[in-house]
Coordinates of N, CA and C in Angstrom, one line a residue:
M1 N 1.1 -1.2 -0.5 CA 0.0 0.5 0.5 C 0.4 0.7 0.5
S2 N 0.3 2.6 -0.6 CA 1.9 3.3 -1.3 C 0.6 4.4 -0.1
S3 N 1.0 5.3 0.5 CA 0.5 6.9 0.3 C 1.0 7.8 -0.3
Q4 N 0.6 8.4 -0.5 CA 1.1 10.1 -1.1 C 0.7 11.4 -0.6
I5 N 2.2 11.9 -0.2 CA 1.6 13.4 0.5 C 1.7 14.7 -0.2
S6 N 1.1 15.2 -0.5 CA 0.7 16.3 -1.5 C 1.8 17.3 -0.9
A7 N 2.4 18.5 -1.5 CA 3.7 19.2 -1.0 C 2.6 20.5 -0.1
E8 N 1.4 20.8 -1.1 CA 1.0 22.3 -1.0 C -0.1 21.5 -0.4
P9 N -0.9 22.7 0.4 CA -1.6 22.9 0.9 C -2.9 22.2 0.3
T10 N -4.3 21.7 1.0 CA -5.4 21.8 0.2 C -6.1 23.6 0.8
R11 N -6.1 24.2 -0.1 CA -7.3 25.4 -0.6 C -8.5 24.7 0.0
T12 N -9.1 26.1 0.8 CA -10.3 25.4 1.1 C -11.1 27.3 1.0
E13 N -12.3 27.4 1.6 CA -12.7 29.1 1.3 C -12.5 29.7 1.9
S14 N -12.1 28.8 2.7 CA -11.9 30.1 4.1 C -10.6 30.6 3.8
T15 N -9.1 30.1 2.8 CA -7.8 30.0 3.2 C -7.5 30.6 1.6
P16 N -7.2 31.8 1.7 CA -7.4 32.5 0.5 C -6.6 32.1 -0.1
D17 N -6.0 32.5 -1.5 CA -4.7 31.6 -1.8 C -3.8 33.5 -2.0
L18 N -2.6 32.8 -1.0 CA -1.6 35.0 -0.6 C -1.1 35.8 -1.9
S19 N -1.7 34.8 -3.1 CA -0.2 34.7 -4.4 C -1.5 35.8 -5.6
Q20 N -2.7 35.5 -4.6 CA -3.4 36.2 -6.2 C -4.3 37.6 -5.3
L21 N -3.6 37.8 -3.7 CA -3.9 39.0 -3.2 C -2.7 40.5 -3.2
S22 N -3.8 41.4 -3.3 CA -2.7 42.6 -3.7 C -2.1 42.7 -2.7
G23 N -0.8 43.7 -2.5 CA -0.1 43.1 -0.9 C -0.6 44.5 0.2
L24 N -0.9 45.4 -0.8 CA -2.9 45.8 0.8 C -3.1 45.0 1.3
E25 N -3.8 43.5 0.6 CA -4.8 42.5 0.7 C -4.0 41.8 2.0
L26 N -2.9 41.6 1.4 CA -2.0 40.5 1.9 C -1.6 40.5 2.9
L27 N -0.4 42.3 3.0 CA -0.4 42.7 4.8 C -1.8 42.3 5.2
R28 N -2.9 42.6 5.1 CA -3.7 43.2 6.1 C -4.5 41.9 6.9
I29 N -4.6 40.9 6.1 CA -4.5 39.4 6.3 C -3.5 39.1 7.1
A30 N -2.3 39.2 6.7 CA -1.1 38.5 7.7 C -1.4 38.5 8.8
M31 N -1.5 40.5 9.5 CA -1.0 40.8 10.8 C -2.8 41.2 11.5
S32 N -3.7 40.4 10.6 CA -4.9 40.1 11.8 C -5.2 38.9 11.9
T33 N -3.9 37.7 11.2 CA -4.8 36.9 11.2 C -3.7 36.1 13.2
Q34 N -4.0 35.5 14.1 CA -3.5 34.3 14.6 C -2.6 33.0 14.0
S35 N -2.8 33.1 13.3 CA -2.1 31.8 12.5 C -0.7 32.3 11.6
R36 N -0.7 33.9 11.7 CA 0.2 34.5 10.4 C 1.8 33.6 10.0
P37 N 2.2 34.0 9.6 CA 3.5 34.0 9.6 C 4.8 34.7 11.2
P38 N 5.6 33.9 11.7 CA 6.3 35.3 12.3 C 7.1 36.5 11.8
F39 N 7.0 37.0 12.6 CA 7.9 38.2 12.0 C 8.8 39.1 13.0
I40 N 9.8 40.0 12.9 CA 10.0 40.8 13.3 C 9.4 41.4 14.4
G41 N 8.4 41.9 13.6 CA 7.4 42.4 14.7 C 6.4 42.1 15.8
D42 N 7.0 40.9 16.3 CA 6.9 39.4 17.3 C 8.0 39.5 18.6
L43 N 9.0 40.2 17.6 CA 10.2 40.2 18.5 C 10.4 41.1 19.5
L44 N 9.8 42.7 18.5 CA 9.9 43.6 18.9 C 8.8 44.2 20.1
G45 N 7.9 43.5 19.2 CA 6.4 44.2 20.4 C 5.7 44.6 19.7
M46 N 5.7 45.2 18.2 CA 5.4 46.0 17.5 C 3.8 45.8 17.1
E47 N 3.0 46.8 17.4 CA 1.1 47.1 17.5 C 1.4 47.8 15.6
V48 N 0.3 47.5 15.2 CA -0.2 48.3 14.0 C -1.2 48.7 14.1
D49 N -0.5 49.9 13.5 CA -1.7 51.7 13.6 C -2.9 51.4 12.2
L50 N -2.2 51.4 11.3 CA -2.7 51.3 10.2 C -2.0 50.4 9.0
L51 N -3.1 50.6 7.7 CA -2.6 49.6 6.8 C -3.5 50.3 5.8
E52 N -2.9 51.5 5.1 CA -3.7 51.9 4.1 C -2.3 52.2 2.5
H53 N -3.7 52.6 1.2 CA -2.5 52.5 0.1 C -1.8 53.8 0.3
G54 N -0.2 53.1 0.2 CA 1.0 54.4 -0.2 C 1.4 53.9 2.1
K55 N 0.4 53.9 2.4 CA 0.9 54.3 4.0 C 0.6 53.2 5.6
V56 N 1.6 53.4 6.6 CA 2.0 52.2 7.2 C 1.4 53.2 8.1
S57 N 1.6 53.0 9.9 CA 2.4 53.5 11.0 C 2.1 52.0 11.6
F58 N 3.5 51.7 12.0 CA 3.0 50.9 13.7 C 4.5 51.4 14.6
A59 N 4.0 50.8 15.7 CA 3.9 51.3 16.9 C 5.0 50.3 18.0
V60 N 6.1 50.9 18.5 CA 6.6 49.6 19.6 C 6.5 50.3 21.0
R61 N 6.5 49.6 21.9 CA 6.8 50.3 23.7 C 8.6 50.2 24.2
T62 N 9.2 51.3 23.9 CA 10.4 50.6 24.8 C 10.5 49.4 26.2
R63 N 11.8 48.7 26.5 CA 11.9 48.2 26.9 C 13.4 47.8 26.9
P64 N 14.1 47.9 28.1 CA 15.6 47.8 28.9 C 16.2 46.9 28.2
D65 N 15.2 45.9 28.1 CA 16.5 45.3 26.2 C 16.7 45.7 25.3
F66 N 16.0 47.3 25.0 CA 16.3 47.7 23.2 C 18.0 48.8 24.1
A67 N 18.1 48.5 25.3 CA 19.4 49.4 25.9 C 20.4 48.7 24.5
N68 N 21.1 50.5 24.4 CA 22.0 50.3 23.9 C 23.4 50.3 24.7
P69 N 24.5 50.7 25.8 CA 25.8 50.4 25.9 C 25.6 52.3 27.2
L70 N 24.6 52.7 26.1 CA 24.2 54.4 27.6 C 23.8 54.1 28.1
G71 N 23.0 53.2 28.3 CA 21.5 53.3 28.5 C 20.0 53.0 28.0
T72 N 20.4 53.9 26.3 CA 19.1 54.5 25.5 C 19.1 53.7 24.7
T73 N 17.2 53.7 24.0 CA 17.3 52.9 23.4 C 18.6 52.9 21.5
H74 N 18.8 51.4 21.8 CA 19.8 51.7 20.3 C 19.0 51.7 19.3
G75 N 19.4 51.8 18.2 CA 19.7 52.5 16.7 C 19.2 51.4 16.0
G76 N 19.2 50.8 16.3 CA 18.9 49.4 15.4 C 17.3 49.2 15.3
I77 N 16.9 49.5 16.9 CA 15.5 49.5 16.9 C 14.5 50.0 15.9
C78 N 15.4 51.9 16.1 CA 14.5 52.5 15.2 C 14.8 52.5 13.8
A79 N 16.0 52.0 13.3 CA 16.4 51.0 12.1 C 15.3 50.6 11.9
T80 N 14.7 49.7 12.3 CA 13.7 48.4 12.0 C 13.1 48.6 11.6
L81 N 12.3 49.4 13.3 CA 11.2 49.8 13.0 C 10.4 51.2 11.4
L82 N 11.9 51.6 11.1 CA 12.0 52.9 9.4 C 11.9 51.5 8.7
D83 N 12.4 51.0 8.6 CA 12.4 50.0 7.6 C 11.2 48.9 7.9
S84 N 10.4 48.8 8.5 CA 9.4 48.1 8.2 C 8.1 48.8 7.5
V85 N 8.1 50.0 8.3 CA 6.7 50.3 8.7 C 7.3 51.0 6.3
M86 N 8.0 51.6 6.4 CA 8.9 52.0 4.8 C 8.0 50.9 3.9
G87 N 9.0 49.8 3.6 CA 9.1 48.5 3.2 C 7.5 48.5 3.3
C88 N 6.4 48.5 3.4 CA 5.2 47.8 4.4 C 4.6 48.3 3.0
A89 N 4.6 50.4 3.5 CA 4.1 50.6 2.8 C 4.0 50.8 1.3
V90 N 5.4 50.6 0.8 CA 5.9 50.3 -0.6 C 4.5 49.2 -1.0
H91 N 4.9 47.4 0.1 CA 4.2 46.9 -0.2 C 2.8 46.4 -0.5
T92 N 1.9 48.0 -0.1 CA 0.3 48.1 0.0 C 0.1 48.4 -1.3
T93 N 1.0 49.0 -2.5 CA 0.8 49.9 -3.3 C 1.1 48.4 -4.7
L94 N 1.4 47.1 -3.8 CA 2.3 46.2 -5.6 C 0.8 44.9 -5.7
D95 N 1.1 45.1 -6.8 CA -0.2 44.1 -7.4 C -0.1 42.7 -6.9
A96 N -1.0 41.5 -6.9 CA -0.8 40.9 -7.0 C 0.2 40.1 -7.4
G97 N 0.7 39.4 -6.7 CA 2.0 37.9 -7.1 C 3.4 39.2 -7.1
V98 N 3.8 40.5 -6.9 CA 4.6 40.9 -7.2 C 5.1 41.4 -5.5
G99 N 6.9 40.8 -5.6 CA 8.1 41.2 -3.8 C 8.7 42.3 -4.7
Y100 N 9.1 43.2 -3.3 CA 10.4 43.7 -2.7 C 10.8 43.1 -2.3
T101 N 11.9 43.9 -2.0 CA 12.6 43.9 -1.1 C 13.6 45.4 -1.3
T102 N 14.0 45.5 0.1 CA 14.8 47.1 0.7 C 16.6 47.0 -0.3
L103 N 16.6 48.2 -1.2 CA 17.6 48.0 -2.0 C 18.6 49.3 -0.5
E104 N 18.4 49.9 0.2 CA 18.8 50.7 0.4 C 17.8 51.6 1.9
L105 N 19.2 52.0 3.2 CA 17.8 52.3 4.0 C 19.1 53.4 4.5
K106 N 18.3 54.6 5.0 CA 18.5 55.9 5.0 C 18.2 56.8 6.4
V107 N 19.6 56.5 7.3 CA 18.0 56.6 8.7 C 18.5 58.1 9.4
N108 N 18.0 58.8 9.9 CA 18.7 59.9 10.5 C 18.4 60.0 12.0
Y109 N 18.9 59.8 13.6 CA 18.7 60.0 14.2 C 18.7 61.6 15.0
I110 N 17.3 61.7 15.6 CA 17.2 63.2 16.2 C 17.5 63.4 17.6
R111 N 17.6 62.3 18.3 CA 17.3 62.6 19.9 C 17.3 61.0 20.4
A112 N 17.8 60.5 21.9 CA 17.7 59.2 22.7 C 16.6 59.5 23.4
V113 N 16.5 57.8 23.7 CA 14.4 57.8 23.5 C 15.4 56.7 25.3
P114 N 14.8 57.1 25.9 CA 15.0 56.1 27.4 C 13.9 54.9 27.0
T115 N 14.5 54.0 27.9 CA 14.0 52.6 27.3 C 12.9 52.3 28.2
N116 N 11.6 52.9 29.0 CA 11.2 53.4 30.2 C 10.0 52.6 29.6
G117 N 10.2 51.7 28.5 CA 8.3 52.1 28.3 C 7.7 53.8 27.0
R118 N 8.7 54.0 26.8 CA 8.2 55.2 25.4 C 7.2 54.5 24.5
R119 N 6.3 55.2 24.4 CA 5.3 54.9 23.0 C 6.1 54.9 21.5
L120 N 6.7 54.4 20.2 CA 7.5 54.6 19.4 C 6.4 54.9 18.5
T121 N 5.7 56.0 17.7 CA 5.5 55.8 16.4 C 6.2 55.6 15.3
A122 N 5.9 55.3 14.6 CA 6.6 55.1 13.1 C 5.3 54.8 11.5
T123 N 5.9 56.0 10.7 CA 5.0 56.2 10.2 C 5.5 56.1 8.7
G124 N 5.1 55.3 7.4 CA 6.2 55.2 6.7 C 5.4 55.4 5.3
T125 N 5.6 56.1 4.5 CA 4.6 56.9 2.7 C 5.4 56.4 1.8
T126 N 4.9 56.3 0.9 CA 5.4 55.8 0.4 C 5.8 57.2 -1.2
I127 N 6.5 57.3 -2.1 CA 6.8 58.2 -2.9 C 7.4 58.5 -3.9
H128 N 7.3 57.3 -4.5 CA 7.3 57.4 -5.9 C 7.0 55.6 -5.9
V129 N 6.9 54.7 -6.7 CA 6.9 53.8 -6.6 C 6.1 53.7 -8.4
G130 N 7.6 53.5 -9.5 CA 7.5 52.3 -10.5 C 7.3 51.4 -11.0
R131 N 8.1 50.8 -11.9 CA 8.1 49.8 -12.6 C 9.2 48.6 -12.0
S132 N 10.2 49.3 -11.0 CA 11.4 48.1 -11.1 C 11.8 49.2 -9.6
T133 N 11.3 49.7 -9.8 CA 11.7 50.6 -8.2 C 10.9 51.2 -7.1
A134 N 10.9 51.6 -6.3 CA 10.0 52.4 -5.0 C 10.8 53.3 -3.7
T135 N 10.8 54.5 -3.7 CA 11.0 55.0 -3.1 C 10.5 55.1 -1.8
A136 N 10.3 55.5 -0.6 CA 9.5 56.1 0.8 C 10.3 56.7 1.6
E137 N 9.9 57.2 1.8 CA 10.0 58.1 4.0 C 9.3 57.9 4.7
G138 N 9.4 57.9 6.1 CA 9.3 57.1 7.8 C 9.5 58.0 8.5
R139 N 9.2 58.4 9.4 CA 9.6 59.0 10.5 C 8.8 58.3 11.7
I140 N 9.3 58.7 12.7 CA 9.3 58.1 13.8 C 8.9 58.8 15.2
V141 N 7.7 59.3 16.1 CA 7.4 60.3 16.9 C 7.6 59.1 18.4
D142 N 8.2 60.4 19.2 CA 7.7 59.8 21.2 C 6.0 59.6 20.9
D143 N 6.2 59.7 22.7 CA 4.5 59.3 22.6 C 4.1 61.1 23.4
Q144 N 5.6 61.9 22.8 CA 4.8 63.1 23.7 C 4.7 64.4 22.1
D145 N 5.2 63.1 20.8 CA 4.9 63.5 19.8 C 6.6 64.9 19.0
R146 N 6.8 64.3 19.6 CA 8.5 64.9 19.5 C 9.2 63.6 18.6
L147 N 9.9 64.2 17.2 CA 10.6 63.5 16.3 C 11.9 63.0 16.8
V148 N 11.9 61.2 16.6 CA 13.0 61.1 17.1 C 14.1 60.0 16.3
A149 N 13.6 60.0 15.1 CA 14.4 59.7 13.3 C 14.1 59.8 12.1
H150 N 13.9 59.8 11.4 CA 13.2 60.1 9.8 C 14.5 59.0 8.9
G151 N 14.1 58.7 8.4 CA 14.4 58.0 7.5 C 13.8 58.5 5.5
T152 N 14.4 57.2 4.9 CA 14.0 57.1 3.0 C 14.8 55.9 3.0
T153 N 14.4 55.5 1.6 CA 13.9 53.3 1.4 C 14.4 53.7 -0.2
T154 N 15.0 53.4 -0.7 CA 15.3 52.2 -1.8 C 14.9 51.2 -1.8
C155 N 13.7 50.6 -2.9 CA 13.4 49.4 -2.6 C 13.5 48.7 -4.2
V156 N 13.8 47.7 -4.6 CA 13.7 46.9 -5.5 C 12.6 45.9 -5.6
I157 N 11.7 46.2 -7.1 CA 11.0 45.2 -6.7 C 10.2 45.0 -8.3
F158 N 10.1 43.6 -7.7 CA 10.0 42.4 -8.5 C 8.8 41.5 -9.0
R159 N 9.0 41.9 -10.4 CA 7.9 41.4 -11.2 C 8.1 39.9 -11.9

């Protein structure tokens, strides 16, 4: 008796074909389901505040394990937050089956941030989405609406 194992999962009406979803649809489903694949946001405790076409906002609360040797929030936390919102802003504009990756990331740090539970909110907005590249900008503000960091990205688009 032989048994065959299918490499592809069986699709049901309740399981959407992710390859048929636009970037915005894919992100909305991925960020709202318990069974989504893990992503860097889980590690940092990212909260999704906004997912719109060309605009995304995520937030994190600082904590002691985010500290650099000086005791303030490590710049890599802001860089990761900016990379996430700017890249996802680009992703929201893409058609079904189109992918992207970050080609370049530029971050400017404006002020140090304590590790005592401050809520940092990052917003990414597309500037230009072309056939093969896209650019976006991002800003991070603290819970007093003070600018903490800002940046830009260039993404390469895979069709």
